[in-house]
PDB file of C-alpha atoms in Angstrom:
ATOM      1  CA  UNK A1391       0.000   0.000   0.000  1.00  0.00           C
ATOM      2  CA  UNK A1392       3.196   2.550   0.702  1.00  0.00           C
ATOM      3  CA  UNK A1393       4.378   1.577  -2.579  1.00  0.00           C
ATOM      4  CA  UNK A1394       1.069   2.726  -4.570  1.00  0.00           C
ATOM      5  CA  UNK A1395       0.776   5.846  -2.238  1.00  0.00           C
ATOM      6  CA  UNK A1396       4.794   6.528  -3.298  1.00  0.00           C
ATOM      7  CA  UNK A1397       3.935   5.810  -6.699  1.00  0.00           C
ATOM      8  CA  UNK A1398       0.723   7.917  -6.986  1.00  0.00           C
ATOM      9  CA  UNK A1399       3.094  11.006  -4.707  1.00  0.00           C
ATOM     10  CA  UNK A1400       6.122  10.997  -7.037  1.00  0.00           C
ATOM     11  CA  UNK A1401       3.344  11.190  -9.916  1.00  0.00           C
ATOM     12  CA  UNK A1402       1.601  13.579  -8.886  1.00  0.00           C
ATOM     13  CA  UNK A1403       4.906  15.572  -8.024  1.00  0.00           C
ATOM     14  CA  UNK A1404       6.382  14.654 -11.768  1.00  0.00           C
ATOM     15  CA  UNK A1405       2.811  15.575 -13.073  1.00  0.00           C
ATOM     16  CA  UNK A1406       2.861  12.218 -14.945  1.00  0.00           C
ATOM     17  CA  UNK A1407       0.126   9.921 -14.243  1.00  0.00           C
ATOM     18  CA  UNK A1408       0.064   6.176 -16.191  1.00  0.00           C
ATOM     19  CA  UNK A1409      -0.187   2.569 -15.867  1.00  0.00           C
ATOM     20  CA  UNK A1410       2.781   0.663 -13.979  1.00  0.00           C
ATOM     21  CA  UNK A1411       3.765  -2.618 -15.656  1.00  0.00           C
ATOM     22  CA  UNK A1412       5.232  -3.741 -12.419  1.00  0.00           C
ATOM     23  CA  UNK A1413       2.628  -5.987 -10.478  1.00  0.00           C
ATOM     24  CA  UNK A1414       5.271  -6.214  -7.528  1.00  0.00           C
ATOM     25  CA  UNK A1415       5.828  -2.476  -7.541  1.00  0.00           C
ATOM     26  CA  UNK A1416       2.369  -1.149  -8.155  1.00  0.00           C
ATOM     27  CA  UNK A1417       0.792  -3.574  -5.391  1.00  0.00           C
ATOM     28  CA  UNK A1418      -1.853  -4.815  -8.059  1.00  0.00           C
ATOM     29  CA  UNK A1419      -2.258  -8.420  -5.930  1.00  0.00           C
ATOM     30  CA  UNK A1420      -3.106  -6.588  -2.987  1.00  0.00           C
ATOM     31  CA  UNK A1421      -5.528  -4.382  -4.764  1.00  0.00           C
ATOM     32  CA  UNK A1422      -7.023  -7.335  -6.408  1.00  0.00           C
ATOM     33  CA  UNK A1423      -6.994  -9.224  -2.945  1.00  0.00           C
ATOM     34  CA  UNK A1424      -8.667  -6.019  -1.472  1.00  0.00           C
ATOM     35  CA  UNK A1425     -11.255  -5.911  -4.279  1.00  0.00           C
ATOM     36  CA  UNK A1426     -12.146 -10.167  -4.329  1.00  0.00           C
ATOM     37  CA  UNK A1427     -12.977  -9.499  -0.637  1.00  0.00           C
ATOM     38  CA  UNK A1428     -14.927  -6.424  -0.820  1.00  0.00           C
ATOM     39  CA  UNK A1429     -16.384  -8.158  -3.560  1.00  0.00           C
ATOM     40  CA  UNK A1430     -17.297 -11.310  -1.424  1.00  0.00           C
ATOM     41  CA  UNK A1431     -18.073  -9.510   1.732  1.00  0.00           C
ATOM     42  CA  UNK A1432     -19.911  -6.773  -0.408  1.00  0.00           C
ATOM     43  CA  UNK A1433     -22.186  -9.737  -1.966  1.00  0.00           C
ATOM     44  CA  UNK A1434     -23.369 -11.461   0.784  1.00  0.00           C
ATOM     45  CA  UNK A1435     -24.375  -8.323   2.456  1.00  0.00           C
ATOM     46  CA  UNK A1436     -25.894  -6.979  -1.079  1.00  0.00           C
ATOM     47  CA  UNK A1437     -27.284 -10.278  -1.664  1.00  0.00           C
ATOM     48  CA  UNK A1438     -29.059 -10.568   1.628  1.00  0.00           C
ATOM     49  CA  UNK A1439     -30.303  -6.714   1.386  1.00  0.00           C
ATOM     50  CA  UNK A1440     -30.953  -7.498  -2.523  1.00  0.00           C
ATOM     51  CA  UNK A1441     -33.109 -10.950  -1.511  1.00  0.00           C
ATOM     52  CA  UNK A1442     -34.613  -9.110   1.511  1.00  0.00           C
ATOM     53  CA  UNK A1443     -35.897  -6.687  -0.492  1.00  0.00           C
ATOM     54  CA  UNK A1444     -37.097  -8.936  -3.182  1.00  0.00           C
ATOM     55  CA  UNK A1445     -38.942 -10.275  -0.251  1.00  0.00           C
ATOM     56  CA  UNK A1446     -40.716  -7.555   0.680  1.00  0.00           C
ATOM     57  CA  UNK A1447     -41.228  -6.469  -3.079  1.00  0.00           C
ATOM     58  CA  UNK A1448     -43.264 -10.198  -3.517  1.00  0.00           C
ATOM     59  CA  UNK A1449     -45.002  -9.900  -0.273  1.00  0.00           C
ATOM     60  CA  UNK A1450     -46.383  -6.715  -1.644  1.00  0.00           C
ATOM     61  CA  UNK A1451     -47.156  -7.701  -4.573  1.00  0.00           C
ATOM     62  CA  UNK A1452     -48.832 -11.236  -2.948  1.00  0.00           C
ATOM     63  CA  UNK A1453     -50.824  -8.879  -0.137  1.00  0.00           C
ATOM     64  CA  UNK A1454     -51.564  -6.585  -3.713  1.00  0.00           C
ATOM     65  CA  UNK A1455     -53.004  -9.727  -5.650  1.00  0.00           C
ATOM     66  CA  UNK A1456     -55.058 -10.729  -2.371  1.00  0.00           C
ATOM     67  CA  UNK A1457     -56.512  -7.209  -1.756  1.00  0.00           C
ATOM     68  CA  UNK A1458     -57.699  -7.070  -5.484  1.00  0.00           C
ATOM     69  CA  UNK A1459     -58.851 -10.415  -5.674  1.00  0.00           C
ATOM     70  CA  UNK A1460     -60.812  -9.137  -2.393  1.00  0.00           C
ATOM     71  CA  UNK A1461     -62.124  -6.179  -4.729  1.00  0.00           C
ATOM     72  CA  UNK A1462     -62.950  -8.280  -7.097  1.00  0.00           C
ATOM     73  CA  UNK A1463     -64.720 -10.502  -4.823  1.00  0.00           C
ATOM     74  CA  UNK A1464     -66.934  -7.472  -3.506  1.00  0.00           C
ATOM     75  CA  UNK A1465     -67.205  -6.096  -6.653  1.00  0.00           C
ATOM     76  CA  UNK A1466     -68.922  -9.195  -8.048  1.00  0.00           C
ATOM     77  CA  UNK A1467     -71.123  -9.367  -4.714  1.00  0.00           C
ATOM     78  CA  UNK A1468     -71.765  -5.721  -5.374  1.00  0.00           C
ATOM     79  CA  UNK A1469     -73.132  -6.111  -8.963  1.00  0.00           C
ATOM     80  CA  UNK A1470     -74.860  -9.127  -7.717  1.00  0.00           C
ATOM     81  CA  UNK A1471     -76.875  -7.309  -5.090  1.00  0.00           C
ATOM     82  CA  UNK A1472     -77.365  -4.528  -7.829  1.00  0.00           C
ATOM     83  CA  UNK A1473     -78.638  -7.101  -9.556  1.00  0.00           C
ATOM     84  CA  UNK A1474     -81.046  -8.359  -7.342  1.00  0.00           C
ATOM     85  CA  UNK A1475     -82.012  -4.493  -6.131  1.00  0.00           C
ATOM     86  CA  UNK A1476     -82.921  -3.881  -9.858  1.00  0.00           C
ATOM     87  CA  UNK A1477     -84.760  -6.917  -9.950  1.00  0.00           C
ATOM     88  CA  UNK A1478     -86.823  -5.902  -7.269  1.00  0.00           C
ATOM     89  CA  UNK A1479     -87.286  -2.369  -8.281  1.00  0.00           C
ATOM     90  CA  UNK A1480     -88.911  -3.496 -11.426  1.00  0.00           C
ATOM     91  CA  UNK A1481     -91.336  -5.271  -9.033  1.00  0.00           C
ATOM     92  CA  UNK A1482     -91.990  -2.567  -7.374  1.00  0.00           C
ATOM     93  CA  UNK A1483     -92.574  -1.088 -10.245  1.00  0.00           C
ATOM     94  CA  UNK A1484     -94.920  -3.529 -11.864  1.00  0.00           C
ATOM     95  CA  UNK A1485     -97.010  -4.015  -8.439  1.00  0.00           C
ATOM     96  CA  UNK A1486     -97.515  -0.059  -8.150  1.00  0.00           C
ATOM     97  CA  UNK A1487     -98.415   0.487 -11.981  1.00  0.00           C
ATOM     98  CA  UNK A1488    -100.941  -2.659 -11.302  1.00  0.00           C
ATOM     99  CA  UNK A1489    -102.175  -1.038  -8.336  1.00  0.00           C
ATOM    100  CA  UNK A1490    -102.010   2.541  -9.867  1.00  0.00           C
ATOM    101  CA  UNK A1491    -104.240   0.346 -12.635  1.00  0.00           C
ATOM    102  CA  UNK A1492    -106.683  -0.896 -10.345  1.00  0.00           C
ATOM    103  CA  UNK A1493    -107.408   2.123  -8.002  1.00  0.00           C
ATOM    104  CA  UNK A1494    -107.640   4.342 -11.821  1.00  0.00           C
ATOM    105  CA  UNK A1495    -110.189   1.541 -12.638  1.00  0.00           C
ATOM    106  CA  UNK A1496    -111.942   1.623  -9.150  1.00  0.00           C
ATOM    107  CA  UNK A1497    -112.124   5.037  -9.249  1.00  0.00           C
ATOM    108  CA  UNK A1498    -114.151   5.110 -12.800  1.00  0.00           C
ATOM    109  CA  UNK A1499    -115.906   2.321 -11.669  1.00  0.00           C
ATOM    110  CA  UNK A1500    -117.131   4.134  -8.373  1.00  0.00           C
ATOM    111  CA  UNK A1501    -117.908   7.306 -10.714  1.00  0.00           C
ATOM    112  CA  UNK A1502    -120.253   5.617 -13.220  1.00  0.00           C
ATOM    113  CA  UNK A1503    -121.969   4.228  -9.924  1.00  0.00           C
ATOM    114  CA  UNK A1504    -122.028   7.710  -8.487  1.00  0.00           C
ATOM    115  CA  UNK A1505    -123.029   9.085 -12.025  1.00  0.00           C
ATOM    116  CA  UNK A1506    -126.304   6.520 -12.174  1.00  0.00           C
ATOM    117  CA  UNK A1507    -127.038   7.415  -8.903  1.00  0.00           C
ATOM    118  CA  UNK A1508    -127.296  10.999  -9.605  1.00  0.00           C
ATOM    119  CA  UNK A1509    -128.944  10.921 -12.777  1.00  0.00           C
ATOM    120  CA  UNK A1510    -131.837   8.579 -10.713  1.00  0.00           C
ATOM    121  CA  UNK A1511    -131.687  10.958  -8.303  1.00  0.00           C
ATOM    122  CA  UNK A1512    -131.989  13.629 -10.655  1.00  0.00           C
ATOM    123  CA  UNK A1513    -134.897  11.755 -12.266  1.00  0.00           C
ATOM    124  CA  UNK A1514    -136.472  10.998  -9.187  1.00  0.00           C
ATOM    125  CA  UNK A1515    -136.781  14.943  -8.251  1.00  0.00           C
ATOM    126  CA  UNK A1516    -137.659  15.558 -11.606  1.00  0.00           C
ATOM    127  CA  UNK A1517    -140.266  13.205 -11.491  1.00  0.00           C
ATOM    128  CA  UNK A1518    -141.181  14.282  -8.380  1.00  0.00           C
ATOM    129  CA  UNK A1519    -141.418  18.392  -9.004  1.00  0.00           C
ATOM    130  CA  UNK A1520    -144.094  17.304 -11.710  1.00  0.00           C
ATOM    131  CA  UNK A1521    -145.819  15.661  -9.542  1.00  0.00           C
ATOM    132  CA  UNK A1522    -146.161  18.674  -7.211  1.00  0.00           C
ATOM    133  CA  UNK A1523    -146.549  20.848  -9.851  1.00  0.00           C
ATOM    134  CA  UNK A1524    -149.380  18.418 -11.080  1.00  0.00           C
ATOM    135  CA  UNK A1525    -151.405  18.828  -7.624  1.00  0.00           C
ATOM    136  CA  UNK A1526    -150.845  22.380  -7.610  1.00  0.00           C
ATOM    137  CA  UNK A1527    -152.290  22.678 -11.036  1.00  0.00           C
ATOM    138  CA  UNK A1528    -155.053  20.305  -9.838  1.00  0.00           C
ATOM    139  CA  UNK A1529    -155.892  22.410  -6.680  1.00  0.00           C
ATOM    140  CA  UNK A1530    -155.464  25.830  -8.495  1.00  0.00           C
ATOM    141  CA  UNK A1531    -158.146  24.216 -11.218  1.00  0.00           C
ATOM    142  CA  UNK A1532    -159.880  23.089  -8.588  1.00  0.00           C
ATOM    143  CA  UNK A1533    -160.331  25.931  -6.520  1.00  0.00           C
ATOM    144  CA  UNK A1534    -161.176  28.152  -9.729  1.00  0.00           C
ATOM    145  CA  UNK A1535    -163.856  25.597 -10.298  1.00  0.00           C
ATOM    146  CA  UNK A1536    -165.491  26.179  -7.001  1.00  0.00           C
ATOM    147  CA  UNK A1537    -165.258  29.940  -7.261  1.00  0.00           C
ATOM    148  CA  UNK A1538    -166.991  29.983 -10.732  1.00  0.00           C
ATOM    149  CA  UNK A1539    -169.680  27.497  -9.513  1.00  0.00           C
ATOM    150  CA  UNK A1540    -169.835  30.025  -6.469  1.00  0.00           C
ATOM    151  CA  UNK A1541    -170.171  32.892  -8.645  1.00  0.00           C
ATOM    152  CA  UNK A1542    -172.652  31.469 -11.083  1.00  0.00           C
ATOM    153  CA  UNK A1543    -174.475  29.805  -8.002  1.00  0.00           C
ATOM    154  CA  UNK A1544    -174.660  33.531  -6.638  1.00  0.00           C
ATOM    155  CA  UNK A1545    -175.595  34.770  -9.746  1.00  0.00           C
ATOM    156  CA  UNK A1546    -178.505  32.378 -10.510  1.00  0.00           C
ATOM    157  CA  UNK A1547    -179.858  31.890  -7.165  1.00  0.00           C
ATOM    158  CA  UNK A1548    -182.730  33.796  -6.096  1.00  0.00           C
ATOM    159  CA  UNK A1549    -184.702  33.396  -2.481  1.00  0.00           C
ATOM    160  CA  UNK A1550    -187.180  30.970  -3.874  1.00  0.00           C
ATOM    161  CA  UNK A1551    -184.905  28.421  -5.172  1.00  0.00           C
ATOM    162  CA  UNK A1552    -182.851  28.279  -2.033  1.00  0.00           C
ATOM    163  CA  UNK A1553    -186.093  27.536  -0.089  1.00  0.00           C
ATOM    164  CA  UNK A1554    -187.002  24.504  -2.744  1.00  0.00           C
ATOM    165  CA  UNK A1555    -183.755  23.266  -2.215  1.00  0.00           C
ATOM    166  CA  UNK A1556    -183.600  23.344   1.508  1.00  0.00           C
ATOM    167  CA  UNK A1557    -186.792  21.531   2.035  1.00  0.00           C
ATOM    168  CA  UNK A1558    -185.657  19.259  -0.347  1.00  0.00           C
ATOM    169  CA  UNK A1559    -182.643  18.129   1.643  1.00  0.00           C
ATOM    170  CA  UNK A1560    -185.128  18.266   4.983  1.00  0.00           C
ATOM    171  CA  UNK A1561    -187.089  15.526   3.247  1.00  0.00           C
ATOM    172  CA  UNK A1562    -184.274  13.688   2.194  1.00  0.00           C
ATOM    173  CA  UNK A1563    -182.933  13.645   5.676  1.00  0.00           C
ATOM    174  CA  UNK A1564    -186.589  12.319   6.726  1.00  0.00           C
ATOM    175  CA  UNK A1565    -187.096   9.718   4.787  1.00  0.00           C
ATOM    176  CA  UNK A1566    -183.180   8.559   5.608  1.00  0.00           C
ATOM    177  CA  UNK A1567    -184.665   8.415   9.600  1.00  0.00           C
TER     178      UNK A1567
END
């Protein structure tokens, strides 16, 4: 080693810098004996760090390919329940546009009933008012009647006849006895 630091110190003092052929002289063995070591030392300690971290490089990548086969195995369920959630949303679906159906259908139904029972009820007070209207014509003609007879009665009777006609209903009330 005193040789190659005399060898590199006289050539840096001569300014000359080159290649020694002398392996004796230049301490190449001991460089190369150096080197080999570092070498061997240098790869088992960059072999264990270099295998260590290969390691930890395929445990990521194993707990990597579990975690997405995990994903994957939710997103399957996921779609599945999607699925199923669509499935029954149709149902609902269905069921309320069959109920929406039937209470539309009620509904007329219960209005044609309601509709007939107005328009008989409508008839019925028709019917009704003319029959009211028919006794009040009635009476009115009937009461005119009896004032005409009254006034013509008036008119035509005279003392005499209402004596004749009273002793005619005394003799009809005799001969009843």
């Amino acid at each position: 080693m005193n040789n190659f630091l005399l060898t590199l110190s006289s050539a840096v003092e001569h300014k000359t810098f080159g290649f020694n052929p002398d392996f004796l002289e230049a301490n190449v063995i001991n460089i190369a004996l150096l080197l080999s070591g570092l070498i061997y030392i240098l790869k088992n300690f960059l072999g264990l760090t270099l295998v260590n971290r290969q390691e930890k490089v395929l445990l990521a990548i194993q707990e990597a390919e579990e975690r997405l086969e995990q994903a994957n195995e939710r997103l399957d369920e996921s779609e599945k329940q999607l699925a199923q959630t669509q499935i029954v949303i149709m149902q609902i679906k269905k069921e309320a546009e069959l109920t929406a159906q039937k209470v539309r259908d009620s509904i007329l139904e219960q209005g044609k009933i309601d509709i007939a029972k107005l328009t008989a009820a409508g008839k019925n007070s028709i019917a009704n008012a003319e029959q009211q209207i028919k006794k009040q014509i009635q009476k009115q003609i009937t009461t005119l009647a009896i004032h005409r007879v009254t006034l013509e009665l008036k008119s035509q009777m005279n003392h005499n006849m209402q004596i004749a006609i009273i002793d005619s209903n005394i003799e009809k009330l005799g001969a009843k006895l």
